[in-house]
Amino acid sequence: MMAVAAAQKNREMFAIKKSYSIENGYPSRRRSLVDDARFETLVVKQTKQTVLEEARSKANDDSVEDCIVQAQEHIPSEHDVELQDEQANLENLPLEEYVPVEEDVEFESVEQEQQQSQEPEGNQQPTKNDYGLTEDEILLANAASESAEAEAAMQSAALVVRLKEGISSLGRILKAIETFHGTVQHVESRQSRMEGVDHDVLIKLDMTRGNLLQLIRSLRQSGSFSSMNLMADNNLNVKAPWFPKHASELDNCNHLMTKYEPDLDMNHPGFADKVYRQRRKEIAEIAFAYKYGDPIPYIDYSDVEVKTWRSVFKTVQDLAPKHACAEYRAAFQKLQDEQIFVDNRLPQLQEMSDFLRKNTGFSLRPAAGLLTARDFLASLAFRIFQSTQYVRHVNSPYHTPEPDSIHELLGHMPLLADPSFAQFSQEIGLASLGASDEEIEKLSTVYWFTVEFGLCKEHGQIKAYGAGLLSSYGELLHAISDKCEHRAFEPASTAVQPYQDQEYQPIYYVAESFEDAKDKFRRWVSTMSRPFEVRFNPHTERVEVLDSVDKLETLVHQMNTEILHLTNAISKLRRPF
């Protein structure tokens, strides 16, 4: 719990404090999940650097004399610790804990993470007397400052120490760890590849946060060490982005993009319409007030809004049989049969949510507008789609500069009722949990070229399954014409493909099938840097981090039970009548 609380606090510390709006630097172009992700990366990076610089500056203002006194109190000098004592310390360690090696996979992975955490931001130069505080140390100090209990909480960590004077210096480090009441779990060394350094040592230990911070500062004062760096080693690194573990935590995932609202941009179709702007505010407030477990609020749509719906609905109804994929057509027909899709009224989100839950386990929750890429993708992991409830302006029925309820209902909902597509959408969401900002950008791009603007093959013909195509007949006709380029869907190349957000796309990606797309996507996700796997438990609506043997054993037991049921079913089907 301490690690999770620390991670959440650090997410808030680095959170975007400004709205995603034009006046705050957001590019004044049509909204897009990909652009939103890129903007989020930029602002988070700038905010993080400010926080880290403030922390380093504060550390440099501390008294150097105090640090030296503290070091002298806790680190034995060369004269105080004889070589025999150092050798005794080493000999008392279990054999598997001290293993000098030349090439060790674990050492290499920790060292790589260390190098990544120390990469300078831009052209930043270290300040004079900078004690070399790393991001991990600043985040650790931030977590320890919460309360006395937080400071006294046990912290698992890894220290990478570079020894200038030979392996005998290791005894002094172990003595210091003992002085600060730490427990050594693993020690590993190798001859260093750095000039002027004799050995590199990896030490994994458990220690209270407060003592760990003091140990780090004390070690840095010794002349025996070339450098010393901390690597947090909890189940989830304190630097890992916070993400919801239960569907109820989506209440915290409501950060909006506000770059193209009717109140902000004069090019918006509703900018000069005071009635429309007021209506948008009312519906937005309803969504902001929504909490997990609440029934979805009923919206009494006006005659003008129903007229706008009818215009788009009839157009899609005419085009879908020829240009939409079979899965979309089947779900669309089912929605008509159940009288959810009719031309004389807009479907309510609650009835649509009930329909989806019955067919694929997906459900809806109202959103006030376009969410940040990270928050939107996270909701998909729980088979929850965050949907707007407002309607585009009547003067622009066939185009909207932002997602509206017509886009959500006609574009997304039919395919979320298809089991294969629903599974693909959830896997994108699960892949986003704990992903880096750069990986969120790539996932957003994959989402853009699949769920929003994807094409697939059907009996040798190109059909549309992307919501942006199915709810925009102009781009739909463009996408299936010879005016654009069609490429085979490959996540690795799709994820870095520049996109067009002001005009129709020049390039569209074509999947052989949903199953083929899912298979390629899974292989690509396995190459991501996230150091853990997650799974969704539909019984508890909770995302489980698979980071321990116990959790894996429980999962294997559950899978064995399911396989037993399947085996029994096959055996019974094979029996003669």
XYZ file of C-alpha atoms in Angstrom:
577
model
C 0.000 0.000 0.000
C 2.878 2.361 0.799
C 4.366 1.859 -2.681
C 1.014 2.474 -4.355
C 0.383 5.608 -2.274
C 3.849 6.910 -3.137
C 3.303 6.259 -6.826
C -0.041 8.065 -6.748
C 1.448 11.038 -4.924
C 4.260 11.262 -7.451
C 1.763 11.174 -10.277
C -0.004 14.120 -8.661
C 3.333 15.893 -8.149
C 4.087 15.637 -11.848
C 0.467 16.168 -12.933
C -0.531 18.704 -15.532
C -1.808 21.690 -13.619
C -3.032 23.610 -16.668
C -5.918 22.790 -18.926
C -5.191 21.401 -22.368
C -6.311 24.572 -24.080
C -5.157 26.907 -26.810
C -4.176 29.671 -24.408
C -1.993 27.214 -22.489
C -0.012 26.129 -25.525
C -2.073 23.311 -27.011
C -1.836 23.281 -30.838
C -4.929 24.880 -32.321
C -5.951 22.004 -34.541
C -8.646 19.378 -34.645
C -8.657 17.193 -31.557
C -6.873 13.891 -31.687
C -5.936 11.291 -29.122
C -2.418 11.165 -30.571
C -1.812 14.916 -30.357
C -3.219 14.876 -26.844
C -0.732 12.177 -25.819
C 2.192 14.111 -27.317
C 1.137 17.306 -25.591
C 0.777 15.440 -22.296
C 4.302 14.031 -22.656
C 5.729 17.517 -23.212
C 3.955 19.151 -20.274
C 4.703 16.288 -17.877
C 8.380 16.428 -18.859
C 8.535 20.194 -18.253
C 6.714 19.901 -14.925
C 8.899 17.007 -13.807
C 12.097 18.887 -14.608
C 10.914 21.881 -12.569
C 10.147 19.665 -9.573
C 13.475 17.858 -9.794
C 15.455 21.083 -10.145
C 13.746 22.533 -7.073
C 14.562 19.411 -5.060
C 18.207 19.420 -6.202
C 18.524 23.109 -5.418
C 17.166 22.540 -1.931
C 19.615 19.686 -1.370
C 22.524 21.857 -2.499
C 21.517 24.576 -0.038
C 21.954 22.185 2.893
C 25.073 22.594 4.968
C 28.047 20.670 3.589
C 29.518 20.541 7.086
C 26.403 18.751 8.359
C 26.752 16.167 5.625
C 30.413 15.566 6.489
C 29.639 15.195 10.188
C 26.847 12.773 9.373
C 29.164 10.775 7.120
C 31.863 10.593 9.772
C 29.320 9.342 12.294
C 28.008 6.512 10.139
C 30.743 5.392 7.729
C 33.781 3.734 9.295
C 37.095 5.087 8.025
C 39.900 3.002 6.574
C 41.683 3.200 9.953
C 38.608 2.115 11.902
C 37.868 -1.009 9.902
C 40.677 -3.454 9.417
C 40.904 -5.626 6.343
C 40.259 -8.712 8.483
C 36.861 -7.308 9.547
C 35.988 -6.582 5.946
C 36.820 -10.123 4.899
C 34.780 -11.478 7.810
C 31.780 -9.452 6.668
C 32.043 -10.971 3.210
C 32.579 -14.502 4.461
C 29.456 -14.293 6.664
C 27.230 -13.707 3.640
C 25.520 -16.783 2.133
C 27.296 -17.986 -0.989
C 24.439 -17.097 -3.354
C 24.395 -13.513 -2.063
C 27.945 -12.656 -3.028
C 28.804 -13.760 -6.525
C 31.522 -11.846 -8.419
C 30.682 -12.121 -12.114
C 31.771 -10.544 -15.368
C 28.455 -10.555 -17.244
C 25.275 -10.871 -15.202
C 21.827 -10.299 -16.672
C 20.376 -8.852 -13.470
C 23.293 -6.481 -12.984
C 23.016 -5.367 -16.614
C 19.274 -4.672 -16.352
C 19.681 -2.633 -13.179
C 22.572 -0.697 -14.683
C 20.552 0.087 -17.811
C 17.684 1.392 -15.696
C 20.162 3.472 -13.728
C 21.548 5.043 -16.903
C 18.042 5.820 -18.170
C 17.060 7.462 -14.887
C 20.142 9.696 -15.072
C 19.716 10.893 -18.657
C 19.876 14.698 -18.572
C 16.866 16.735 -19.633
C 17.820 18.830 -22.668
C 21.098 20.687 -22.150
C 20.831 20.726 -18.390
C 24.219 21.047 -16.688
C 24.875 19.891 -13.113
C 25.109 22.794 -10.706
C 28.154 23.398 -8.542
C 28.062 21.301 -5.335
C 25.167 19.252 -6.718
C 25.083 16.101 -4.617
C 23.920 14.157 -7.680
C 20.389 13.569 -6.482
C 18.690 11.227 -8.917
C 15.017 11.124 -9.732
C 14.643 7.956 -7.647
C 16.102 9.671 -4.581
C 13.902 12.721 -4.960
C 10.821 10.552 -5.292
C 11.907 8.513 -2.272
C 12.365 11.682 -0.233
C 8.975 12.874 -1.411
C 7.351 9.623 -0.230
C 9.193 9.722 3.119
C 8.026 13.272 3.821
C 4.365 12.232 3.909
C 4.352 11.403 7.631
C 6.368 9.789 10.390
C 4.835 6.449 9.427
C 5.839 6.929 5.802
C 9.406 7.795 6.800
C 9.607 4.656 8.962
C 8.104 2.414 6.264
C 10.369 -0.323 4.938
C 11.737 0.242 1.449
C 13.265 -2.371 -0.824
C 15.989 -0.855 -2.963
C 19.062 -1.588 -5.022
C 22.287 0.398 -4.728
C 24.887 0.463 -7.494
C 28.244 1.528 -6.028
C 31.450 1.997 -8.014
C 34.542 1.260 -5.905
C 37.787 3.111 -6.596
C 39.982 1.287 -4.075
C 39.206 -2.371 -4.659
C 36.688 -4.894 -3.395
C 37.918 -4.462 0.179
C 35.906 -1.215 0.332
C 32.739 -3.296 0.203
C 33.130 -4.105 3.897
C 32.723 -0.432 4.807
C 29.475 -0.253 2.816
C 28.092 -3.344 4.546
C 29.078 -1.924 7.924
C 27.260 1.318 7.100
C 24.136 -0.631 6.100
C 24.296 -2.449 9.424
C 24.682 0.870 11.255
C 21.503 2.149 9.606
C 19.650 -1.061 10.550
C 19.349 -2.358 7.008
C 19.091 -5.949 5.835
C 21.176 -7.071 2.859
C 19.262 -9.395 0.509
C 21.737 -9.766 -2.358
C 25.280 -8.672 -3.207
C 26.849 -8.941 -6.624
C 30.111 -7.558 -8.017
C 32.141 -7.409 -11.185
C 35.275 -5.734 -12.421
C 34.329 -2.297 -13.668
C 34.547 -1.206 -17.287
C 34.955 2.444 -16.283
C 38.363 4.061 -16.142
C 39.485 4.803 -12.587
C 36.979 2.378 -11.059
C 38.062 -0.997 -9.688
C 34.745 -2.802 -9.104
C 31.016 -2.222 -9.598
C 28.821 -3.598 -6.835
C 25.067 -4.198 -6.809
C 23.520 -4.390 -3.334
C 19.848 -5.171 -2.761
C 18.623 -4.281 0.696
C 15.632 -3.511 2.905
C 15.709 -0.392 5.073
C 13.374 2.308 6.338
C 13.015 5.212 3.955
C 14.474 7.713 6.402
C 17.550 5.611 7.092
C 17.991 4.848 3.403
C 18.142 8.540 2.579
C 20.736 9.078 5.323
C 22.766 6.106 4.112
C 22.857 7.477 0.569
C 24.034 10.893 1.708
C 26.665 9.366 3.964
C 28.054 7.086 1.263
C 28.447 10.028 -1.079
C 30.871 11.706 1.316
C 33.426 8.898 1.158
C 36.427 9.163 -1.131
C 36.465 5.402 -1.670
C 33.524 5.423 -4.048
C 33.459 6.858 -7.555
C 29.664 7.073 -7.547
C 26.614 5.674 -5.796
C 23.092 5.452 -7.199
C 19.760 4.301 -5.838
C 17.292 2.162 -7.739
C 13.858 1.768 -6.134
C 12.940 -1.890 -6.059
C 9.337 -2.224 -4.896
C 6.880 -4.344 -6.864
C 6.045 -1.152 -8.695
C 8.810 1.389 -9.056
C 7.833 4.713 -7.490
C 8.465 6.329 -10.887
C 5.897 4.129 -12.630
C 2.850 6.135 -13.697
C -0.121 5.675 -11.423
C -2.961 3.711 -12.967
C -6.355 2.556 -11.680
C -6.536 -0.947 -10.207
C -10.332 -1.051 -9.806
C -13.167 0.275 -11.937
C -14.149 2.667 -9.130
C -10.792 4.446 -9.505
C -11.849 5.638 -12.951
C -13.531 8.429 -10.986
C -9.987 9.865 -10.843
C -9.459 9.463 -14.595
C -11.372 12.485 -15.837
C -8.658 14.850 -17.046
C -10.068 16.642 -20.069
C -8.719 18.165 -23.251
C -10.207 21.629 -23.580
C -8.425 22.900 -26.652
C -11.448 23.076 -28.929
C -14.516 23.910 -26.876
C -17.344 26.148 -28.158
C -16.378 28.694 -25.489
C -12.723 28.808 -26.538
C -12.419 28.658 -30.302
C -14.257 30.945 -32.682
C -13.998 28.298 -35.413
C -16.156 25.918 -33.409
C -19.642 25.603 -35.010
C -21.275 26.509 -31.694
C -19.029 29.453 -30.787
C -21.667 32.110 -31.557
C -24.612 30.064 -30.239
C -25.174 30.967 -26.570
C -27.970 28.438 -26.193
C -25.753 25.624 -27.481
C -22.860 26.672 -25.269
C -25.084 26.689 -22.192
C -26.435 23.264 -23.119
C -22.918 21.884 -23.373
C -22.075 23.215 -19.909
C -25.154 21.604 -18.386
C -24.381 18.190 -19.860
C -20.719 18.492 -18.867
C -21.674 19.157 -15.237
C -23.821 16.019 -15.234
C -20.826 13.972 -16.344
C -18.470 15.573 -13.807
C -20.884 14.661 -11.000
C -21.049 11.002 -12.056
C -19.408 8.429 -9.762
C -18.776 4.721 -10.084
C -21.944 2.731 -9.381
C -24.345 5.567 -10.212
C -26.986 4.996 -12.876
C -26.078 6.912 -16.017
C -28.058 10.185 -15.977
C -30.931 10.500 -18.431
C -30.583 13.310 -20.977
C -33.777 14.806 -22.340
C -32.651 15.611 -25.866
C -34.279 18.514 -27.673
C -36.037 18.385 -31.036
C -33.014 20.077 -32.639
C -30.649 17.447 -31.233
C -32.925 14.619 -32.401
C -33.015 16.212 -35.865
C -29.218 16.187 -36.001
C -29.161 12.549 -34.922
C -31.732 11.588 -37.563
C -29.677 13.147 -40.375
C -26.507 11.252 -39.484
C -28.331 8.020 -38.582
C -30.040 7.774 -41.964
C -26.758 8.427 -43.793
C -24.954 5.678 -41.873
C -27.960 3.392 -42.378
C -27.616 3.836 -46.142
C -23.808 3.452 -46.314
C -23.174 0.694 -43.751
C -24.520 -2.269 -45.788
C -22.015 -1.607 -48.561
C -18.968 -0.217 -46.780
C -18.997 -1.397 -43.135
C -17.475 -4.681 -41.976
C -19.716 -7.668 -41.263
C -19.288 -7.387 -37.487
C -20.502 -3.781 -37.550
C -23.480 -4.624 -39.771
C -24.567 -7.506 -37.541
C -24.447 -5.411 -34.358
C -26.150 -2.463 -36.078
C -29.025 -4.721 -37.099
C -29.276 -6.128 -33.589
C -29.489 -2.607 -32.158
C -32.292 -1.842 -34.577
C -34.123 -5.053 -33.695
C -34.023 -4.125 -30.012
C -35.335 -0.630 -30.813
C -32.221 1.070 -29.473
C -31.304 2.443 -32.891
C -34.352 4.311 -34.190
C -34.468 7.564 -36.092
C -36.931 9.442 -33.862
C -34.847 9.574 -30.676
C -31.248 9.381 -29.459
C -30.353 6.250 -27.526
C -29.673 6.823 -23.831
C -26.260 5.744 -22.572
C -27.819 3.545 -19.897
C -29.784 1.408 -22.372
C -26.735 1.203 -24.632
C -24.571 0.218 -21.660
C -27.020 -2.532 -20.712
C -26.939 -3.817 -24.312
C -23.139 -3.924 -24.389
C -22.834 -5.565 -20.988
C -25.187 -8.319 -22.105
C -23.212 -8.973 -25.311
C -19.529 -8.421 -24.462
C -19.257 -7.267 -20.856
C -18.476 -3.678 -21.889
C -20.264 -0.836 -20.144
C -20.371 2.943 -20.445
C -19.769 5.871 -18.171
C -20.437 9.508 -19.103
C -17.537 11.827 -19.890
C -17.662 15.613 -20.046
C -15.453 15.718 -23.123
C -12.349 14.237 -24.668
C -10.168 12.688 -21.965
C -6.393 12.578 -21.880
C -4.981 9.641 -23.789
C -3.776 7.864 -20.645
C -7.097 8.207 -18.819
C -9.192 7.189 -21.815
C -7.118 4.119 -22.642
C -7.066 3.066 -18.979
C -10.866 2.818 -18.937
C -10.794 0.294 -21.794
C -8.789 -2.077 -19.581
C -11.911 -2.461 -17.415
C -14.185 -2.897 -20.450
C -15.551 0.558 -19.799
C -15.945 3.107 -22.579
C -16.100 6.752 -21.534
C -18.722 8.371 -23.728
C -19.845 11.937 -24.227
C -23.563 12.778 -24.049
C -23.696 16.114 -25.845
C -24.665 16.429 -29.530
C -22.748 18.250 -32.261
C -24.088 21.588 -33.472
C -27.031 21.413 -35.861
C -25.185 23.555 -38.419
C -22.524 20.857 -38.792
C -24.361 17.515 -38.670
C -21.883 15.539 -40.804
C -18.693 16.745 -39.150
C -17.689 17.394 -35.572
C -14.335 18.808 -34.401
C -14.585 16.651 -31.270
C -16.218 13.374 -30.200
C -19.930 13.727 -29.497
C -22.668 11.242 -28.616
C -23.500 10.602 -32.294
C -19.887 9.659 -33.012
C -19.804 7.400 -29.934
C -23.178 5.749 -30.623
C -22.909 5.164 -34.363
C -19.137 4.797 -34.572
C -18.021 2.899 -31.488
C -20.980 1.111 -29.910
C -21.842 -1.456 -32.611
C -18.320 -2.883 -32.675
C -18.012 -2.863 -28.889
C -20.903 -5.327 -29.067
C -18.705 -7.708 -31.087
C -16.729 -10.102 -28.813
C -13.548 -10.096 -30.914
C -13.385 -6.314 -31.283
C -14.262 -5.807 -27.611
C -11.330 -8.044 -26.675
C -8.992 -6.066 -28.942
C -10.127 -2.773 -27.373
C -9.552 -4.109 -23.856
C -6.067 -5.340 -24.742
C -5.114 -1.846 -25.907
C -6.339 -0.540 -22.556
C -4.450 -3.156 -20.533
C -1.253 -2.404 -22.465
C -1.543 1.268 -21.469
C -1.544 0.647 -17.700
C 1.810 1.728 -16.297
C 3.213 2.449 -19.765
C 5.675 5.281 -20.273
C 4.598 8.555 -21.862
C 6.355 7.581 -25.100
C 4.533 4.252 -25.176
C 1.199 5.985 -24.530
C 1.892 8.032 -27.664
C 2.488 4.854 -29.651
C -0.600 3.132 -28.251
C -2.668 6.229 -29.059
C -1.373 6.142 -32.624
C -2.257 2.459 -32.953
C -5.710 3.266 -31.553
C -6.055 6.126 -34.048
C -5.283 3.939 -37.067
C -7.404 0.993 -35.867
C -10.338 1.772 -33.599
C -10.852 5.240 -35.105
C -9.753 4.870 -38.754
C -9.175 1.161 -39.278
C -9.945 -0.893 -42.383
C -10.092 -4.662 -42.767
C -10.403 -7.199 -45.559
C -13.628 -9.058 -46.197
C -13.953 -11.472 -49.141
C -11.217 -9.584 -50.965
C -12.853 -6.183 -50.448
C -11.857 -3.331 -48.148
C -14.370 -2.603 -45.394
C -14.383 -0.028 -42.602
C -14.398 -0.767 -38.888
C -13.007 2.532 -37.522
C -15.498 4.707 -35.671
C -14.157 7.892 -37.258
C -14.932 6.459 -40.696
C -18.320 4.950 -39.870
C -19.613 8.208 -38.395
C -18.156 10.461 -41.129
C -19.360 9.492 -44.588
C -16.971 11.874 -46.391
C -13.832 10.250 -45.014
C -15.404 6.811 -45.318
C -15.763 7.230 -49.086
C -12.230 8.649 -49.270
C -10.756 5.730 -47.278
C -12.105 3.071 -49.642
C -11.183 4.982 -52.790
C -7.944 4.952 -54.792
C -7.057 8.451 -53.563
C -5.236 7.109 -50.515
C -2.628 4.459 -49.714
C -3.513 1.183 -48.030
C -0.862 -0.559 -45.934
C -0.934 -3.865 -44.063
C -1.467 -3.393 -40.334
C 1.804 -3.880 -38.463
C 1.757 -2.320 -34.960
C 5.479 -1.498 -34.889
C 5.268 0.695 -38.023
C 1.708 1.892 -37.376
C 2.708 3.185 -33.928
C 5.184 5.705 -35.382
C 3.238 6.712 -38.496
C 2.564 10.473 -38.705
C -1.148 11.158 -38.971
C -3.225 13.854 -40.625
C -5.720 15.621 -38.401
C -6.768 18.551 -40.589
C -7.671 16.679 -43.753
C -8.458 13.113 -44.722
C -5.774 10.548 -43.969
C -3.340 9.854 -46.847
C -2.575 6.405 -45.374
C -4.871 3.776 -43.858
C -3.903 0.448 -42.316
C -5.741 -2.687 -43.365
C -6.033 -5.708 -41.047
C -6.520 -9.200 -42.438
C -9.051 -9.757 -39.648
C -9.638 -8.785 -36.040
C -7.943 -12.000 -34.938
C -4.892 -11.214 -37.076
C -4.780 -7.674 -35.662
C -4.994 -8.981 -32.085
C -2.210 -11.513 -32.665
C 0.142 -8.891 -34.113
C -0.767 -6.421 -31.379
C -0.003 -8.937 -28.609
C 3.431 -9.692 -30.056
C 4.202 -5.983 -30.311
C 3.036 -5.231 -26.751
C 5.380 -7.930 -25.433
C 8.313 -5.746 -26.577
C 7.234 -2.758 -24.464
C 9.451 -1.682 -21.550
C 6.857 -2.137 -18.791
C 8.505 -4.511 -16.268
C 5.296 -6.294 -15.237
C 2.191 -7.905 -16.719
C -1.414 -7.204 -15.809
C -4.694 -9.060 -16.188
C -8.308 -8.047 -15.653
C -10.373 -10.055 -13.202
C -13.984 -9.729 -14.410
C -15.385 -11.044 -11.123
C -13.871 -8.260 -9.030
C -13.561 -5.603 -11.774
C -9.964 -5.299 -10.654
C -6.709 -5.194 -12.594
C -4.157 -7.540 -11.052
C -0.424 -6.937 -11.403
C 1.293 -10.276 -11.980
C 4.429 -9.530 -9.994
C 4.751 -12.453 -7.601
C 4.906 -16.237 -7.689
C 1.816 -16.494 -5.465
C -0.284 -14.504 -7.928
C 0.951 -16.581 -10.828
C 0.215 -19.824 -8.975
C -3.344 -18.639 -8.295
C -3.791 -17.759 -11.960
C -2.407 -21.117 -13.102
C -4.834 -22.891 -10.739
C -7.751 -20.930 -12.220
C -6.601 -21.737 -15.760
C -6.246 -25.431 -14.920
C -9.831 -25.448 -13.667
C -11.045 -23.839 -16.897
C -9.040 -26.306 -19.006
C -10.582 -29.193 -17.026
C -14.086 -27.907 -17.839
C -13.163 -27.573 -21.521
C -11.662 -31.073 -21.625
C -14.775 -32.547 -20.006
C -17.005 -30.706 -22.475
C -15.017 -32.064 -25.443
C -15.183 -35.593 -24.055
C -18.945 -35.396 -23.633
C -19.413 -34.075 -27.162
C -17.415 -36.976 -28.565
C -19.537 -39.614 -26.862
C -21.932 -41.459 -29.175
C -25.590 -40.459 -28.811
